[in-house]
Amino acid sequence: MSVAAPPDEAQALDGPSELATPGLERQAERAKARQGFLLGLPAILYLLVFFVIPLGVVVAYSFATRTRSGRTELRDWNLNAYARLGDDIVLTVAWRSLWVAALTTVICLLLAYPLAYFISTRSAVTRNLLLVGIMIPFWSNFLIRTYAWRVLLDSDGLVTQMVQATGLGDGRILFTTNAVILGLVYGYLPFMVLPLYAAIERIDWSLVEGARDLYANGWGAFRRVVWPLSKPGVVAGSILVFVPSFGAYVTPAILGGNKEGLLGSYIVLQFLSARNGPVGSAVSVVVLVVMLLGTLLYFRAGGKNL
Amino acid sequence: MSKGVARSTAEPQGVSRWWLRGHSLLVFVFFYAPIVVLFVFSFNDSNAVGNWKGFTLGWYEAFLDNQNVHESIWISVKVCLFSTVIAVVLGTASALALERFRWWGQKAFDAVLYLPIIIPDVTMAVMMLVFFGETAHLFNVIPGVDLSSGLEKLVLSHVAFNISFVSVVVRARLANLDASMEEAAADLYANRWQAFRRVTLPQIMPGVLGGALLAITISLDDVVVSSFVAAVGATPISVYVFGMLRKGVSPLVNSVSVVMLTASISLVLASLVFSRATGSEREERLKT
Amino acid sequence: MRAFALLGVISVLAVGCGSDEEEASAFKQCAFGETDGDLAFFNWSEYMDPDLITAFQDEFGVSVIEDFYPSNEEMFAKVEHGESGYDMIIPSDYMISILISEAMIQPVQAAAVPNRTNISDKFSDPPFDPGSTYTSAYQWGTTGVGVDLGVTGDVPQTWGLLFDADLAEKYGLDGAITLLDDPRETVGAALKYLGYSLNSTSADELAEAEAVIADAVSRVAAFDSDQYSELIVSGETIVGHGYSGNFLWDFEEGESEYTYFVPDEGGTIWVDGMAVLVDAPHPCTAFAFMNFLLDAHNGAQLTNFNWYASPNGAAEEFIDQEVLDNQIIYPSDETMKRLEFIEDTGDFEIEFTDALTRARG
């Protein structure tokens, strides 16, 4: 589907190549490689010092000793923290986080897909307007948007009042997992809409028209043409929603009553309340590794085009 | 994109058509309802939030009077500016290094660059807390450096995750560019720096600005990393508001929220307008 | 010559790289009223009267930077690595023992803090800091239960309101309860409810307490050390676990009828103290502030502001009579008998935090 890649020479900036001998060309390439390396060097060094090393310290912490007063000391390396990962509570929390993140992703997909599709069928002017309409919540402060739901779900809040009015229940969803899911869906929905839109927008509509002719109904055309072609967008959007939802802390803290049901809260609890650096670090490391593996696998499965 | 076929062929017929429209409308309502509610209730003359008791500007007055809020906003602005500038420079440089050159270790760097994007912010917060905890005294040995108060730790942390975001945006832009312009410049015996300044940079500028905007937004949004890392007297507004939120719902929080929302929305709209204006300007220039 | 220089350099390095475990005299000595820069003050929220801060700033010509924490543990996480930039902290009793054992706070300098003598005898030699060597008492209070009587009517004064399923059903408390986000306090409350000491070091008793909390979690709206009283006043919750003064403060704003009590099974009496960190950048200003707060008038003003009890004997005559008479702030002798201090349980300490973590899940 993508345009053929331009020939390799177009990438080279060596200047006129007809005059170069093999030796000179190799020299020029090495010089270019050096330049590239130097260009990237500041960023490399920065990330080395302020990202890779901190990560290393956390990994070290996960093997360190926790003193009786709750400090972490880098001595007497052990696997105690990792042993604790098998505890019931950790497994419960991890499973619940997985469930919440998956549910959030699916709900976002269901909400976002029709919207993205709808936008891509509009005219240019309308499309841009609608996109700006989505951008605005996307760029707005996440914390504030989550807080807005805290207001709505308050016992006096509008949503609670509305639910009570319709008799669907007592409307007290605040401080439950459902409130957290609601908050996560609200917060990350734009992250699903935008990649989906980008993918759907690129689809060659003549294919859809042809499919219509073949399948005689819109649903068939959708299932066999549009959906497969939009997969890269689905993959990208899912990752962008699943990853932050899995390690969420702010949303459960504001909407979930701080009950430590989820991994993000559990990790923070280890550092700020339980004074157990090693376990907090061990869980952080495991979460990171899981995310990494998951992202890699999903990428492979869903294609590389973002 | 459509290769001569109208987009509207993709639109479903019949019932599905109206269902699609209805759904889209509902999603938009879902997006904006909470924001509108916040906005409306920030004018509510009542301590509680939920029942309308009359119009007042009192909560905005309280916001204007609150010294702590002002200081926090000022801190956020400073952290944001410093970290965005650094992240944009480093991020653009790394994007160029990865897209336009080939060197040993490139793949590894590419991989490391993706880590800050997928890392959960709790893990990042923990990393920075623990890192500064163990090494702050080493940094403080450098004359003039004192990490225990002020913005340094915040700026350093924000740059750490923003380089990647800027890099991704600029790389996307670079990848889509036609490198033949740069080759043409080289043919004309421009050296690499001139080629960059006059050809590449103007072309990637939208990407650079997009990356900058993304970095600013992420920096302002950040709560967890900032709260773990904030030093004495350097509480950014997001952490301050988070602290207020933990103390419960109040109309003062609403007015602060509305101010922050308005600021970020204005920033986005301004940048959209700006990019549209410069975009068309550049197209004009290229045509002549 | 060079040998001597080398020796000099080596000894300077040795001293410079030495650890902080040196005698008290190694700390910078402060004269009375001396200040050495602005004060970085780390305190619980809503615990300090802004007017007192302004008065201190005016009198000594320095600025005060205030940051806040919601629990001892969070404060500890911020200062444990050293070089946090803070000068003075306000830790609670058991946290003070921990800070002393980890050599994180410096001894109070009598010369700079002559007002120390104002502290009443009851608080001048506490078990967690013998002789008040490292801290000066700040405020004291109790932890108990706050209830919205307008909703429940009369209730028995028991921890069961937080933990017991039957009582929850009887008074409609399901989903309307908050517990403190504090291991010692919450596990301690469960222990008292079961009839044990809140300083128990018995694994069995702790397991029972953990079970009690775990059972209650489904009825608990939130674990909260910040808004327990505001949630009751706003109608979100009906009963809350929290500190005396905070409840009083917020109940004033409310429209219903409220009460706070220490349950019959007993509860916590806690004392918070003022402490100066060993690596405080401005220790002299910190001691000047400590002295300032221990002044009789200022101590009284603090109590009149935050409605917690003052450990300052000299301040008593300046405290509002209605505050002194308030049994919530100054409990009766009979109530005092039911109260226990939280004590550092040494190696067992970590079990409390683990128990609460497990119960919450």
PDB file of N, CA and C in Angstrom, chain A residues 61 66-73 84 87 89 92-93 96 150 153-156 172 174-175 256-261 266 269-276, chain C residues 71 73-74 76-77 80-81 94-95 98 101-102 104 174-175 181 183 217 220-223 227 231 234-236 344 346-347 349-350 353-354 357-358 360-361:
ATOM      1  N   TYR A  61      18.231  -1.486  43.175  1.00  0.00           N
ATOM      2  CA  TYR A  61      17.370  -1.429  44.352  1.00  0.00           C
ATOM      3  C   TYR A  61      16.561  -2.698  44.514  1.00  0.00           C
ATOM      4  N   ARG A  66      16.347  -4.009  52.535  1.00  0.00           N
ATOM      5  CA  ARG A  66      15.549  -3.003  53.197  1.00  0.00           C
ATOM      6  C   ARG A  66      15.834  -3.085  54.684  1.00  0.00           C
ATOM      7  N   THR A  67      16.300  -1.961  55.279  1.00  0.00           N
ATOM      8  CA  THR A  67      16.620  -1.968  56.710  1.00  0.00           C
ATOM      9  C   THR A  67      15.339  -1.968  57.523  1.00  0.00           C
ATOM     10  N   ARG A  68      15.495  -2.177  58.812  1.00  0.00           N
ATOM     11  CA  ARG A  68      14.309  -2.294  59.666  1.00  0.00           C
ATOM     12  C   ARG A  68      13.529  -0.973  59.730  1.00  0.00           C
ATOM     13  N   SER A  69      14.208   0.135  59.440  1.00  0.00           N
ATOM     14  CA  SER A  69      13.466   1.396  59.479  1.00  0.00           C
ATOM     15  C   SER A  69      12.944   1.791  58.101  1.00  0.00           C
ATOM     16  N   GLY A  70      13.152   0.907  57.142  1.00  0.00           N
ATOM     17  CA  GLY A  70      12.539   1.178  55.847  1.00  0.00           C
ATOM     18  C   GLY A  70      13.433   1.833  54.823  1.00  0.00           C
ATOM     19  N   ARG A  71      14.722   2.005  55.152  1.00  0.00           N
ATOM     20  CA  ARG A  71      15.610   2.560  54.138  1.00  0.00           C
ATOM     21  C   ARG A  71      16.169   1.428  53.290  1.00  0.00           C
ATOM     22  N   THR A  72      16.602   1.817  52.080  1.00  0.00           N
ATOM     23  CA  THR A  72      17.169   0.801  51.193  1.00  0.00           C
ATOM     24  C   THR A  72      18.674   0.942  51.188  1.00  0.00           C
ATOM     25  N   GLU A  73      19.353  -0.148  51.455  1.00  0.00           N
ATOM     26  CA  GLU A  73      20.810  -0.077  51.444  1.00  0.00           C
ATOM     27  C   GLU A  73      21.395  -1.011  50.398  1.00  0.00           C
ATOM     28  N   ARG A  84       8.732 -11.752  46.841  1.00  0.00           N
ATOM     29  CA  ARG A  84       7.471 -11.155  47.257  1.00  0.00           C
ATOM     30  C   ARG A  84       6.497 -10.977  46.095  1.00  0.00           C
ATOM     31  N   ASP A  87       3.485 -13.082  45.992  1.00  0.00           N
ATOM     32  CA  ASP A  87       2.429 -12.926  46.993  1.00  0.00           C
ATOM     33  C   ASP A  87       1.069 -12.800  46.345  1.00  0.00           C
ATOM     34  N   ILE A  89      -1.273 -10.827  47.035  1.00  0.00           N
ATOM     35  CA  ILE A  89      -1.716  -9.462  46.799  1.00  0.00           C
ATOM     36  C   ILE A  89      -1.139  -8.919  45.505  1.00  0.00           C
ATOM     37  N   THR A  92      -2.960 -10.474  42.603  1.00  0.00           N
ATOM     38  CA  THR A  92      -4.309  -9.905  42.484  1.00  0.00           C
ATOM     39  C   THR A  92      -4.257  -8.539  41.816  1.00  0.00           C
ATOM     40  N   VAL A  93      -3.362  -7.698  42.326  1.00  0.00           N
ATOM     41  CA  VAL A  93      -3.246  -6.345  41.802  1.00  0.00           C
ATOM     42  C   VAL A  93      -2.847  -6.369  40.334  1.00  0.00           C
ATOM     43  N   ARG A  96      -5.754  -7.523  38.192  1.00  0.00           N
ATOM     44  CA  ARG A  96      -6.776  -6.487  38.102  1.00  0.00           C
ATOM     45  C   ARG A  96      -6.339  -5.368  37.160  1.00  0.00           C
ATOM     46  N   ARG A 150     -14.396  13.597  38.696  1.00  0.00           N
ATOM     47  CA  ARG A 150     -14.557  13.561  40.146  1.00  0.00           C
ATOM     48  C   ARG A 150     -15.718  14.456  40.537  1.00  0.00           C
ATOM     49  N   LEU A 153     -19.057  12.863  39.377  1.00  0.00           N
ATOM     50  CA  LEU A 153     -19.468  11.632  40.056  1.00  0.00           C
ATOM     51  C   LEU A 153     -19.649  11.817  41.551  1.00  0.00           C
ATOM     52  N   ASP A 154     -19.364  13.008  42.056  1.00  0.00           N
ATOM     53  CA  ASP A 154     -19.581  13.333  43.449  1.00  0.00           C
ATOM     54  C   ASP A 154     -21.011  12.986  43.848  1.00  0.00           C
ATOM     55  N   SER A 155     -21.257  12.844  45.126  1.00  0.00           N
ATOM     56  CA  SER A 155     -22.615  12.487  45.529  1.00  0.00           C
ATOM     57  C   SER A 155     -23.614  13.559  45.116  1.00  0.00           C
ATOM     58  N   ASP A 156     -23.112  14.796  44.980  1.00  0.00           N
ATOM     59  CA  ASP A 156     -23.986  15.866  44.492  1.00  0.00           C
ATOM     60  C   ASP A 156     -23.861  16.054  43.003  1.00  0.00           C
ATOM     61  N   ARG A 172     -23.773   5.549  42.824  1.00  0.00           N
ATOM     62  CA  ARG A 172     -22.543   5.821  43.550  1.00  0.00           C
ATOM     63  C   ARG A 172     -21.407   5.023  42.924  1.00  0.00           C
ATOM     64  N   LEU A 174     -18.485   6.512  42.258  1.00  0.00           N
ATOM     65  CA  LEU A 174     -17.208   7.093  42.652  1.00  0.00           C
ATOM     66  C   LEU A 174     -16.512   6.145  43.617  1.00  0.00           C
ATOM     67  N   PHE A 175     -15.177   6.125  43.549  1.00  0.00           N
ATOM     68  CA  PHE A 175     -14.380   5.273  44.419  1.00  0.00           C
ATOM     69  C   PHE A 175     -14.543   3.789  44.129  1.00  0.00           C
ATOM     70  N   GLY A 256     -10.531   6.496  42.321  1.00  0.00           N
ATOM     71  CA  GLY A 256     -10.659   5.153  42.863  1.00  0.00           C
ATOM     72  C   GLY A 256     -10.564   5.049  44.371  1.00  0.00           C
ATOM     73  N   GLY A 257     -10.423   6.186  45.054  1.00  0.00           N
ATOM     74  CA  GLY A 257     -10.385   6.118  46.507  1.00  0.00           C
ATOM     75  C   GLY A 257      -9.084   5.587  47.063  1.00  0.00           C
ATOM     76  N   ASN A 258      -8.041   5.570  46.272  1.00  0.00           N
ATOM     77  CA  ASN A 258      -6.715   5.243  46.804  1.00  0.00           C
ATOM     78  C   ASN A 258      -6.664   3.859  47.420  1.00  0.00           C
ATOM     79  N   LYS A 259      -7.428   2.932  46.851  1.00  0.00           N
ATOM     80  CA  LYS A 259      -7.486   1.634  47.522  1.00  0.00           C
ATOM     81  C   LYS A 259      -6.453   0.643  47.000  1.00  0.00           C
ATOM     82  N   GLU A 260      -5.467   1.164  46.239  1.00  0.00           N
ATOM     83  CA  GLU A 260      -4.336   0.316  45.875  1.00  0.00           C
ATOM     84  C   GLU A 260      -4.755  -0.927  45.122  1.00  0.00           C
ATOM     85  N   GLY A 261      -5.826  -0.835  44.367  1.00  0.00           N
ATOM     86  CA  GLY A 261      -6.207  -2.014  43.622  1.00  0.00           C
ATOM     87  C   GLY A 261      -5.367  -2.230  42.398  1.00  0.00           C
ATOM     88  N   TYR A 266       0.023   0.601  43.672  1.00  0.00           N
ATOM     89  CA  TYR A 266       0.775  -0.331  44.518  1.00  0.00           C
ATOM     90  C   TYR A 266       2.244   0.059  44.568  1.00  0.00           C
ATOM     91  N   LEU A 269       2.676   3.166  46.627  1.00  0.00           N
ATOM     92  CA  LEU A 269       2.486   2.803  48.024  1.00  0.00           C
ATOM     93  C   LEU A 269       3.763   2.244  48.630  1.00  0.00           C
ATOM     94  N   GLN A 270       4.485   1.419  47.858  1.00  0.00           N
ATOM     95  CA  GLN A 270       5.712   0.819  48.379  1.00  0.00           C
ATOM     96  C   GLN A 270       6.726   1.885  48.750  1.00  0.00           C
ATOM     97  N   PHE A 271       6.774   2.957  47.973  1.00  0.00           N
ATOM     98  CA  PHE A 271       7.774   3.983  48.241  1.00  0.00           C
ATOM     99  C   PHE A 271       7.324   5.005  49.257  1.00  0.00           C
ATOM    100  N   LEU A 272       6.066   5.392  49.200  1.00  0.00           N
ATOM    101  CA  LEU A 272       5.623   6.492  50.038  1.00  0.00           C
ATOM    102  C   LEU A 272       4.924   6.068  51.319  1.00  0.00           C
ATOM    103  N   SER A 273       4.564   4.834  51.433  1.00  0.00           N
ATOM    104  CA  SER A 273       3.886   4.428  52.654  1.00  0.00           C
ATOM    105  C   SER A 273       4.525   3.199  53.279  1.00  0.00           C
ATOM    106  N   ALA A 274       4.727   2.168  52.474  1.00  0.00           N
ATOM    107  CA  ALA A 274       5.248   0.924  53.016  1.00  0.00           C
ATOM    108  C   ALA A 274       6.745   0.989  53.243  1.00  0.00           C
ATOM    109  N   ARG A 275       7.389   2.007  52.748  1.00  0.00           N
ATOM    110  CA  ARG A 275       8.831   2.181  52.894  1.00  0.00           C
ATOM    111  C   ARG A 275       9.582   0.909  52.498  1.00  0.00           C
ATOM    112  N   ASN A 276       9.215   0.377  51.333  1.00  0.00           N
ATOM    113  CA  ASN A 276       9.880  -0.832  50.865  1.00  0.00           C
ATOM    114  C   ASN A 276      10.398  -0.607  49.457  1.00  0.00           C
TER     115      ASN A 276
ATOM    116  N   SER C  71       1.628  12.390  55.341  1.00  0.00           N
ATOM    117  CA  SER C  71       1.900  11.297  56.278  1.00  0.00           C
ATOM    118  C   SER C  71       3.377  11.286  56.635  1.00  0.00           C
ATOM    119  N   GLU C  73       5.301   8.771  56.541  1.00  0.00           N
ATOM    120  CA  GLU C  73       6.042   7.944  55.593  1.00  0.00           C
ATOM    121  C   GLU C  73       6.439   8.731  54.359  1.00  0.00           C
ATOM    122  N   GLU C  74       5.526   9.581  53.892  1.00  0.00           N
ATOM    123  CA  GLU C  74       5.865  10.363  52.707  1.00  0.00           C
ATOM    124  C   GLU C  74       6.964  11.361  53.020  1.00  0.00           C
ATOM    125  N   PHE C  76       9.257  10.888  55.224  1.00  0.00           N
ATOM    126  CA  PHE C  76      10.464  10.090  55.345  1.00  0.00           C
ATOM    127  C   PHE C  76      11.056   9.787  53.976  1.00  0.00           C
ATOM    128  N   ALA C  77      10.182   9.454  53.017  1.00  0.00           N
ATOM    129  CA  ALA C  77      10.656   9.118  51.674  1.00  0.00           C
ATOM    130  C   ALA C  77      11.390  10.305  51.056  1.00  0.00           C
ATOM    131  N   GLU C  80      14.900  10.832  53.428  1.00  0.00           N
ATOM    132  CA  GLU C  80      15.783   9.738  53.833  1.00  0.00           C
ATOM    133  C   GLU C  80      17.116   9.722  53.099  1.00  0.00           C
ATOM    134  N   HIS C  81      17.140  10.242  51.868  1.00  0.00           N
ATOM    135  CA  HIS C  81      18.384  10.181  51.109  1.00  0.00           C
ATOM    136  C   HIS C  81      19.320  11.322  51.445  1.00  0.00           C
ATOM    137  N   TYR C  94       6.479   7.949  66.787  1.00  0.00           N
ATOM    138  CA  TYR C  94       7.219   6.741  66.406  1.00  0.00           C
ATOM    139  C   TYR C  94       8.207   7.037  65.287  1.00  0.00           C
ATOM    140  N   MET C  95       7.875   8.005  64.464  1.00  0.00           N
ATOM    141  CA  MET C  95       8.791   8.375  63.385  1.00  0.00           C
ATOM    142  C   MET C  95      10.025   9.047  63.983  1.00  0.00           C
ATOM    143  N   ILE C  98      12.521   6.488  64.825  1.00  0.00           N
ATOM    144  CA  ILE C  98      13.191   6.003  63.621  1.00  0.00           C
ATOM    145  C   ILE C  98      14.241   7.004  63.157  1.00  0.00           C
ATOM    146  N   SER C 101      17.254   6.858  65.414  1.00  0.00           N
ATOM    147  CA  SER C 101      18.078   5.663  65.219  1.00  0.00           C
ATOM    148  C   SER C 101      18.820   5.705  63.892  1.00  0.00           C
ATOM    149  N   GLU C 102      18.300   6.445  62.927  1.00  0.00           N
ATOM    150  CA  GLU C 102      18.987   6.563  61.644  1.00  0.00           C
ATOM    151  C   GLU C 102      19.871   7.802  61.583  1.00  0.00           C
ATOM    152  N   MET C 104      19.217  10.964  61.599  1.00  0.00           N
ATOM    153  CA  MET C 104      18.799  11.918  60.574  1.00  0.00           C
ATOM    154  C   MET C 104      18.428  13.277  61.129  1.00  0.00           C
ATOM    155  N   ASP C 174     -22.398   1.364  54.490  1.00  0.00           N
ATOM    156  CA  ASP C 174     -21.690   0.690  53.414  1.00  0.00           C
ATOM    157  C   ASP C 174     -21.221   1.669  52.351  1.00  0.00           C
ATOM    158  N   GLY C 175     -19.922   1.693  52.083  1.00  0.00           N
ATOM    159  CA  GLY C 175     -19.386   2.593  51.084  1.00  0.00           C
ATOM    160  C   GLY C 175     -19.288   4.029  51.580  1.00  0.00           C
ATOM    161  N   ASP C 181      -4.878   6.504  55.864  1.00  0.00           N
ATOM    162  CA  ASP C 181      -3.884   5.884  54.990  1.00  0.00           C
ATOM    163  C   ASP C 181      -2.575   5.819  55.755  1.00  0.00           C
ATOM    164  N   PRO C 183      -0.252   3.099  58.271  1.00  0.00           N
ATOM    165  CA  PRO C 183      -0.170   1.726  58.779  1.00  0.00           C
ATOM    166  C   PRO C 183      -0.355   1.626  60.292  1.00  0.00           C
ATOM    167  N   VAL C 217     -12.694  -3.653  54.028  1.00  0.00           N
ATOM    168  CA  VAL C 217     -12.315  -2.884  52.839  1.00  0.00           C
ATOM    169  C   VAL C 217     -13.455  -2.720  51.843  1.00  0.00           C
ATOM    170  N   VAL C 220     -15.365   0.185  52.689  1.00  0.00           N
ATOM    171  CA  VAL C 220     -14.622   1.434  52.815  1.00  0.00           C
ATOM    172  C   VAL C 220     -14.641   2.179  51.478  1.00  0.00           C
ATOM    173  N   ALA C 221     -14.927   3.483  51.547  1.00  0.00           N
ATOM    174  CA  ALA C 221     -14.913   4.281  50.321  1.00  0.00           C
ATOM    175  C   ALA C 221     -13.483   4.597  49.911  1.00  0.00           C
ATOM    176  N   ALA C 222     -12.663   4.965  50.880  1.00  0.00           N
ATOM    177  CA  ALA C 222     -11.302   5.362  50.539  1.00  0.00           C
ATOM    178  C   ALA C 222     -10.385   5.258  51.751  1.00  0.00           C
ATOM    179  N   PHE C 223      -9.087   5.074  51.446  1.00  0.00           N
ATOM    180  CA  PHE C 223      -8.054   5.204  52.478  1.00  0.00           C
ATOM    181  C   PHE C 223      -7.528   6.613  52.348  1.00  0.00           C
ATOM    182  N   GLN C 227      -8.689  14.048  53.435  1.00  0.00           N
ATOM    183  CA  GLN C 227     -10.015  14.645  53.337  1.00  0.00           C
ATOM    184  C   GLN C 227     -11.084  13.904  54.120  1.00  0.00           C
ATOM    185  N   LEU C 231     -14.947  14.953  53.578  1.00  0.00           N
ATOM    186  CA  LEU C 231     -15.880  14.023  52.936  1.00  0.00           C
ATOM    187  C   LEU C 231     -17.140  13.850  53.762  1.00  0.00           C
ATOM    188  N   SER C 234     -19.183  17.047  53.329  1.00  0.00           N
ATOM    189  CA  SER C 234     -19.805  17.193  52.006  1.00  0.00           C
ATOM    190  C   SER C 234     -20.845  16.121  51.758  1.00  0.00           C
ATOM    191  N   GLY C 235     -20.955  15.172  52.680  1.00  0.00           N
ATOM    192  CA  GLY C 235     -21.986  14.150  52.539  1.00  0.00           C
ATOM    193  C   GLY C 235     -21.557  12.910  51.782  1.00  0.00           C
ATOM    194  N   GLU C 236     -20.302  12.900  51.332  1.00  0.00           N
ATOM    195  CA  GLU C 236     -19.807  11.709  50.624  1.00  0.00           C
ATOM    196  C   GLU C 236     -19.741  10.500  51.525  1.00  0.00           C
ATOM    197  N   ASP C 344       7.787   2.769  68.766  1.00  0.00           N
ATOM    198  CA  ASP C 344       8.567   2.063  67.760  1.00  0.00           C
ATOM    199  C   ASP C 344       8.721   0.602  68.188  1.00  0.00           C
ATOM    200  N   GLY C 346      10.631  -1.564  66.769  1.00  0.00           N
ATOM    201  CA  GLY C 346      11.897  -2.127  66.322  1.00  0.00           C
ATOM    202  C   GLY C 346      11.762  -2.927  65.039  1.00  0.00           C
ATOM    203  N   ASP C 347      12.266  -4.123  65.055  1.00  0.00           N
ATOM    204  CA  ASP C 347      12.269  -4.931  63.842  1.00  0.00           C
ATOM    205  C   ASP C 347      10.860  -5.287  63.395  1.00  0.00           C
ATOM    206  N   GLU C 349       8.389  -3.331  63.220  1.00  0.00           N
ATOM    207  CA  GLU C 349       7.710  -2.158  62.646  1.00  0.00           C
ATOM    208  C   GLU C 349       7.195  -2.408  61.242  1.00  0.00           C
ATOM    209  N   ILE C 350       8.016  -3.074  60.452  1.00  0.00           N
ATOM    210  CA  ILE C 350       7.690  -3.254  59.048  1.00  0.00           C
ATOM    211  C   ILE C 350       6.470  -4.151  58.861  1.00  0.00           C
ATOM    212  N   THR C 353       3.226  -2.133  58.250  1.00  0.00           N
ATOM    213  CA  THR C 353       3.032  -1.623  56.895  1.00  0.00           C
ATOM    214  C   THR C 353       2.650  -2.760  55.959  1.00  0.00           C
ATOM    215  N   ASP C 354       3.307  -3.904  56.118  1.00  0.00           N
ATOM    216  CA  ASP C 354       2.971  -5.026  55.248  1.00  0.00           C
ATOM    217  C   ASP C 354       1.547  -5.492  55.468  1.00  0.00           C
ATOM    218  N   THR C 357      -0.796  -3.144  53.744  1.00  0.00           N
ATOM    219  CA  THR C 357      -0.715  -3.315  52.289  1.00  0.00           C
ATOM    220  C   THR C 357      -1.496  -4.539  51.848  1.00  0.00           C
ATOM    221  N   ARG C 358      -1.308  -5.640  52.589  1.00  0.00           N
ATOM    222  CA  ARG C 358      -2.023  -6.860  52.202  1.00  0.00           C
ATOM    223  C   ARG C 358      -3.520  -6.706  52.393  1.00  0.00           C
ATOM    224  N   ARG C 360      -5.379  -4.120  52.205  1.00  0.00           N
ATOM    225  CA  ARG C 360      -5.989  -3.198  51.247  1.00  0.00           C
ATOM    226  C   ARG C 360      -6.305  -3.821  49.925  1.00  0.00           C
ATOM    227  N   GLY C 361      -5.487  -4.815  49.524  1.00  0.00           N
ATOM    228  CA  GLY C 361      -5.624  -5.371  48.172  1.00  0.00           C
ATOM    229  C   GLY C 361      -6.968  -6.009  47.974  1.00  0.00           C
TER     230      GLY C 361
END
